[in-house]
Amino acid sequence: MLKVLIMVSGGGTNLQAIIDGVASGKITNTELVGVISNNQGAYALERAKVAGIPAKVVSPKDYENRDLFNEALLAAVQSFEPDLIVLAGFLVVIPEIMIDAYENRIINIHPSLIPSFCGTGYYGLKVHEAALARGVKVTGATVHYVDKGTDTGPIIMQKAVSVQENDTPKTLQQRVMEEAEWQLLPAAISMIANQQTMD
Ligand code: GAR
């Protein structure tokens, strides 16, 4: 069984898709061992609680400087002994010490077709605002491995989603989630879990 830790910052709809995927058998060979949030108010924490998954909050506000926060974040991650770390709307830059400790074992979901609308400053609704401002007709989502750059790691899966004439950033965000993100992330986790078993 692949031991998966999920890191979140907000609403946690991607976390929910993972929880539901394990419950329905769409994701196999996977145990959800924990959830970490940088934000005490994240609704994702409620979702973890309802699903009976242990959760920890590590907030930068509770640390004097970034190095101390990064060390605490790594310690929290290590406490769950994960095989795979899934960034499911985790809007904190992953510290280098964590990338070194978990090389090729961290994946992220990004709400665009990388390399479009990604990198520093592109997160959440901002990604969809930028896609609409540029006038693209197709956008989507990407699951990729996390390396030391921002959204630069190897791509695992992508799915395209059509932009509609009257889309707002919010309607586009919702469609990208429904049609791409909530399917891609569970599929990527299950693929990795089963690759590992077959090795
Ligand atoms: C998702 O759309 C995810 O792709 C995005 O944040 C949202 C989190 O929603 N992530 C990024 O923008 C990362 N750069 P959720 O909390 O409902 O899963």
Tab-separated table of C-alpha atoms and ligand atoms in Angstrom:
chain	number	residue	atom	x	y	z
A	1	MET	CA	0.000	0.000	0.000
A	2	LEU	CA	1.264	3.427	-0.966
A	3	LYS	CA	1.158	5.720	2.070
A	4	VAL	CA	-0.092	9.091	0.862
A	5	LEU	CA	0.098	12.423	2.668
A	6	ILE	CA	-2.020	15.262	1.276
A	7	MET	CA	-1.108	18.928	1.749
A	8	VAL	CA	-3.828	21.571	1.460
A	9	SER	CA	-4.493	25.274	2.011
A	10	GLY	CA	-8.153	25.880	1.259
A	11	GLY	CA	-11.471	24.297	0.396
A	12	GLY	CA	-10.075	20.854	-0.246
A	13	THR	CA	-12.258	19.717	-3.142
A	14	ASN	CA	-9.277	17.868	-4.585
A	15	LEU	CA	-8.691	16.252	-1.196
A	16	GLN	CA	-12.352	15.197	-1.265
A	17	ALA	CA	-11.922	13.670	-4.724
A	18	ILE	CA	-9.001	11.631	-3.355
A	19	ILE	CA	-10.947	10.532	-0.256
A	20	ASP	CA	-13.905	9.532	-2.459
A	21	GLY	CA	-11.589	7.792	-4.924
A	22	VAL	CA	-10.128	5.579	-2.198
A	23	ALA	CA	-13.598	4.867	-0.764
A	24	SER	CA	-15.060	3.901	-4.145
A	25	GLY	CA	-12.097	1.771	-5.201
A	26	LYS	CA	-11.142	4.091	-8.065
A	27	ILE	CA	-7.811	4.593	-6.292
A	28	THR	CA	-6.265	1.275	-5.285
A	29	ASN	CA	-3.263	0.171	-3.191
A	30	THR	CA	-3.398	3.493	-1.363
A	31	GLU	CA	-3.672	4.482	2.274
A	32	LEU	CA	-4.335	8.133	3.170
A	33	VAL	CA	-2.074	8.546	6.197
A	34	GLY	CA	-2.449	12.256	6.868
A	35	VAL	CA	-3.332	15.789	5.877
A	36	ILE	CA	-1.223	18.891	6.511
A	37	SER	CA	-2.516	22.456	6.152
A	38	ASN	CA	-0.688	25.759	6.486
A	39	ASN	CA	-4.024	27.364	7.272
A	40	GLN	CA	-5.976	26.612	10.440
A	41	GLY	CA	-9.194	27.841	8.794
A	42	ALA	CA	-8.976	25.564	5.747
A	43	TYR	CA	-12.253	23.720	5.129
A	44	ALA	CA	-10.097	20.847	3.910
A	45	LEU	CA	-9.362	20.106	7.600
A	46	GLU	CA	-13.067	19.464	8.174
A	47	ARG	CA	-13.074	17.052	5.238
A	48	ALA	CA	-10.096	15.197	6.738
A	49	LYS	CA	-11.848	14.993	10.103
A	50	VAL	CA	-15.054	13.592	8.595
A	51	ALA	CA	-12.988	10.988	6.726
A	52	GLY	CA	-11.070	10.072	9.885
A	53	ILE	CA	-7.670	11.094	8.481
A	54	PRO	CA	-5.234	12.564	11.029
A	55	ALA	CA	-4.414	16.208	10.289
A	56	LYS	CA	-1.789	18.728	11.387
A	57	VAL	CA	-1.590	22.488	10.917
A	58	VAL	CA	1.806	24.106	10.375
A	59	SER	CA	1.317	27.847	9.898
A	60	PRO	CA	4.097	30.310	9.018
A	61	LYS	CA	2.447	32.709	11.479
A	62	ASP	CA	3.575	30.515	14.355
A	63	TYR	CA	7.291	30.723	13.464
A	64	GLU	CA	9.798	33.532	13.817
A	65	ASN	CA	11.253	33.073	10.360
A	66	ARG	CA	10.925	31.026	7.177
A	67	ASP	CA	13.728	28.583	8.041
A	68	LEU	CA	12.039	27.618	11.305
A	69	PHE	CA	8.700	27.192	9.508
A	70	ASN	CA	10.346	25.057	6.818
A	71	GLU	CA	11.945	22.816	9.452
A	72	ALA	CA	8.627	22.412	11.268
A	73	LEU	CA	6.869	21.624	7.995
A	74	LEU	CA	9.436	18.944	7.142
A	75	ALA	CA	9.174	17.452	10.648
A	76	ALA	CA	5.372	17.297	10.320
A	77	VAL	CA	5.670	15.607	6.926
A	78	GLN	CA	8.199	13.070	8.253
A	79	SER	CA	5.948	12.256	11.209
A	80	PHE	CA	3.476	10.647	8.778
A	81	GLU	CA	6.200	8.537	7.075
A	82	PRO	CA	4.640	8.999	3.613
A	83	ASP	CA	5.685	7.258	0.401
A	84	LEU	CA	4.044	9.986	-1.676
A	85	ILE	CA	3.183	13.610	-0.902
A	86	VAL	CA	0.286	15.121	-2.844
A	87	LEU	CA	-0.014	18.902	-3.065
A	88	ALA	CA	-3.757	19.378	-3.509
A	89	GLY	CA	-4.126	23.148	-3.546
A	90	PHE	CA	-1.174	23.719	-1.193
A	91	LEU	CA	-0.246	27.330	-1.809
A	92	VAL	CA	3.086	27.446	0.021
A	93	VAL	CA	6.440	27.229	-1.771
A	94	ILE	CA	7.874	23.822	-0.939
A	95	PRO	CA	11.194	24.251	0.888
A	96	GLU	CA	14.299	22.832	-0.781
A	97	ILE	CA	15.022	20.678	2.278
A	98	MET	CA	11.718	18.906	1.642
A	99	ILE	CA	12.344	18.435	-2.064
A	100	ASP	CA	15.759	16.924	-1.260
A	101	ALA	CA	14.212	14.600	1.330
A	102	TYR	CA	11.391	13.450	-0.981
A	103	GLU	CA	12.898	13.583	-4.463
A	104	ASN	CA	10.404	12.305	-7.088
A	105	ARG	CA	7.897	11.588	-4.324
A	106	ILE	CA	5.991	14.897	-4.367
A	107	ILE	CA	3.260	15.595	-6.936
A	108	ASN	CA	1.196	18.738	-7.515
A	109	ILE	CA	-2.020	19.602	-9.337
A	110	HIS	CA	-2.006	22.857	-11.269
A	111	PRO	CA	-5.155	24.302	-12.887
A	112	SER	CA	-3.784	24.946	-16.389
A	113	LEU	CA	-2.062	23.111	-19.202
A	114	ILE	CA	1.573	23.619	-18.166
A	115	PRO	CA	3.640	25.429	-19.524
A	116	SER	CA	0.800	27.943	-19.949
A	117	PHE	CA	-0.265	30.085	-16.997
A	118	CYS	CA	2.084	28.593	-14.419
A	119	GLY	CA	5.064	29.618	-12.302
A	120	THR	CA	5.368	32.294	-9.642
A	121	GLY	CA	2.141	34.193	-8.997
A	122	TYR	CA	-0.089	31.746	-10.869
A	123	TYR	CA	-2.289	29.982	-8.348
A	124	GLY	CA	-5.984	29.463	-7.734
A	125	LEU	CA	-8.291	31.948	-9.460
A	126	LYS	CA	-5.351	33.973	-10.838
A	127	VAL	CA	-4.609	31.163	-13.280
A	128	HIS	CA	-8.107	31.340	-14.750
A	129	GLU	CA	-8.090	35.154	-14.824
A	130	ALA	CA	-4.899	34.996	-16.887
A	131	ALA	CA	-6.296	32.346	-19.247
A	132	LEU	CA	-9.421	34.455	-19.903
A	133	ALA	CA	-7.363	37.647	-20.308
A	134	ARG	CA	-5.235	35.911	-22.964
A	135	GLY	CA	-8.320	34.627	-24.718
A	136	VAL	CA	-7.372	30.952	-24.929
A	137	LYS	CA	-10.097	28.603	-26.140
A	138	VAL	CA	-8.736	25.560	-24.336
A	139	THR	CA	-7.271	25.279	-20.851
A	140	GLY	CA	-7.148	22.365	-18.409
A	141	ALA	CA	-5.154	20.879	-15.555
A	142	THR	CA	-1.779	19.218	-15.052
A	143	VAL	CA	-0.409	16.773	-12.499
A	144	HIS	CA	3.369	16.937	-12.274
A	145	TYR	CA	6.277	15.956	-10.060
A	146	VAL	CA	7.625	18.785	-7.926
A	147	ASP	CA	11.215	19.889	-8.402
A	148	LYS	CA	13.050	22.983	-7.182
A	149	GLY	CA	11.391	25.286	-9.719
A	150	THR	CA	7.788	26.510	-9.669
A	151	ASP	CA	5.610	24.176	-11.783
A	152	THR	CA	8.688	22.989	-13.732
A	153	GLY	CA	8.847	19.294	-12.777
A	154	PRO	CA	8.112	16.367	-15.113
A	155	ILE	CA	4.487	16.165	-16.270
A	156	ILE	CA	2.549	13.038	-15.272
A	157	MET	CA	-0.933	13.683	-16.724
A	158	GLN	CA	-2.888	16.499	-18.369
A	159	LYS	CA	-6.502	17.005	-19.368
A	160	ALA	CA	-7.915	19.730	-21.612
A	161	VAL	CA	-11.096	21.700	-20.867
A	162	SER	CA	-12.903	24.062	-23.276
A	163	VAL	CA	-13.307	27.725	-22.413
A	164	GLN	CA	-16.833	29.004	-23.038
A	165	GLU	CA	-17.820	32.389	-24.469
A	166	ASN	CA	-19.358	33.781	-21.267
A	167	ASP	CA	-16.923	32.249	-18.746
A	168	THR	CA	-15.849	34.180	-15.666
A	169	PRO	CA	-12.750	33.131	-13.718
A	170	LYS	CA	-15.062	31.380	-11.240
A	171	THR	CA	-17.097	29.426	-13.807
A	172	LEU	CA	-13.904	28.403	-15.590
A	173	GLN	CA	-12.276	27.342	-12.317
A	174	GLN	CA	-15.301	25.220	-11.475
A	175	ARG	CA	-15.367	23.530	-14.910
A	176	VAL	CA	-11.606	22.821	-14.790
A	177	MET	CA	-12.068	21.240	-11.371
A	178	GLU	CA	-15.075	19.125	-12.373
A	179	GLU	CA	-13.867	18.024	-15.786
A	180	ALA	CA	-10.150	17.718	-15.119
A	181	GLU	CA	-8.736	18.108	-11.607
A	182	TRP	CA	-11.060	15.784	-9.692
A	183	GLN	CA	-10.374	13.017	-12.208
A	184	LEU	CA	-6.685	13.579	-12.868
A	185	LEU	CA	-5.380	13.657	-9.322
A	186	PRO	CA	-7.042	10.380	-8.219
A	187	ALA	CA	-5.932	8.753	-11.489
A	188	ALA	CA	-2.323	9.878	-11.016
A	189	ILE	CA	-2.203	8.625	-7.411
A	190	SER	CA	-3.626	5.240	-8.379
A	191	MET	CA	-1.184	4.945	-11.258
A	192	ILE	CA	1.792	5.658	-8.986
A	193	ALA	CA	0.444	3.312	-6.286
A	194	ASN	CA	0.136	0.475	-8.745
A	195	GLN	CA	3.474	1.119	-10.454
A	196	GLN	CA	5.112	0.824	-7.077
A	197	THR	CA	3.393	-2.481	-6.376
A	198	MET	CA	4.465	-3.927	-9.708
A	199	ASP	CA	8.172	-2.994	-9.306
B	1	GAR	C1	-7.164	23.875	-7.261
B	1	GAR	O1	-7.781	24.440	-8.392
B	1	GAR	C2	-5.704	23.593	-7.545
B	1	GAR	O2	-5.469	23.182	-8.862
B	1	GAR	C3	-5.104	24.948	-7.283
B	1	GAR	O3	-5.760	25.402	-6.115
B	1	GAR	C4	-7.099	24.892	-6.112
B	1	GAR	C5	-7.391	24.252	-4.770
B	1	GAR	O4	-8.748	23.878	-4.649
B	1	GAR	N1	-3.681	24.856	-7.126
B	1	GAR	C6	-2.828	25.793	-7.575
B	1	GAR	O5	-3.193	26.825	-8.093
B	1	GAR	C7	-1.364	25.449	-7.381
B	1	GAR	N2	-0.506	26.378	-8.075
B	1	GAR	P1	-9.248	22.848	-3.557
B	1	GAR	O6	-8.701	23.303	-2.199
B	1	GAR	O7	-10.748	22.940	-3.606
B	1	GAR	O8	-8.748	21.471	-3.921
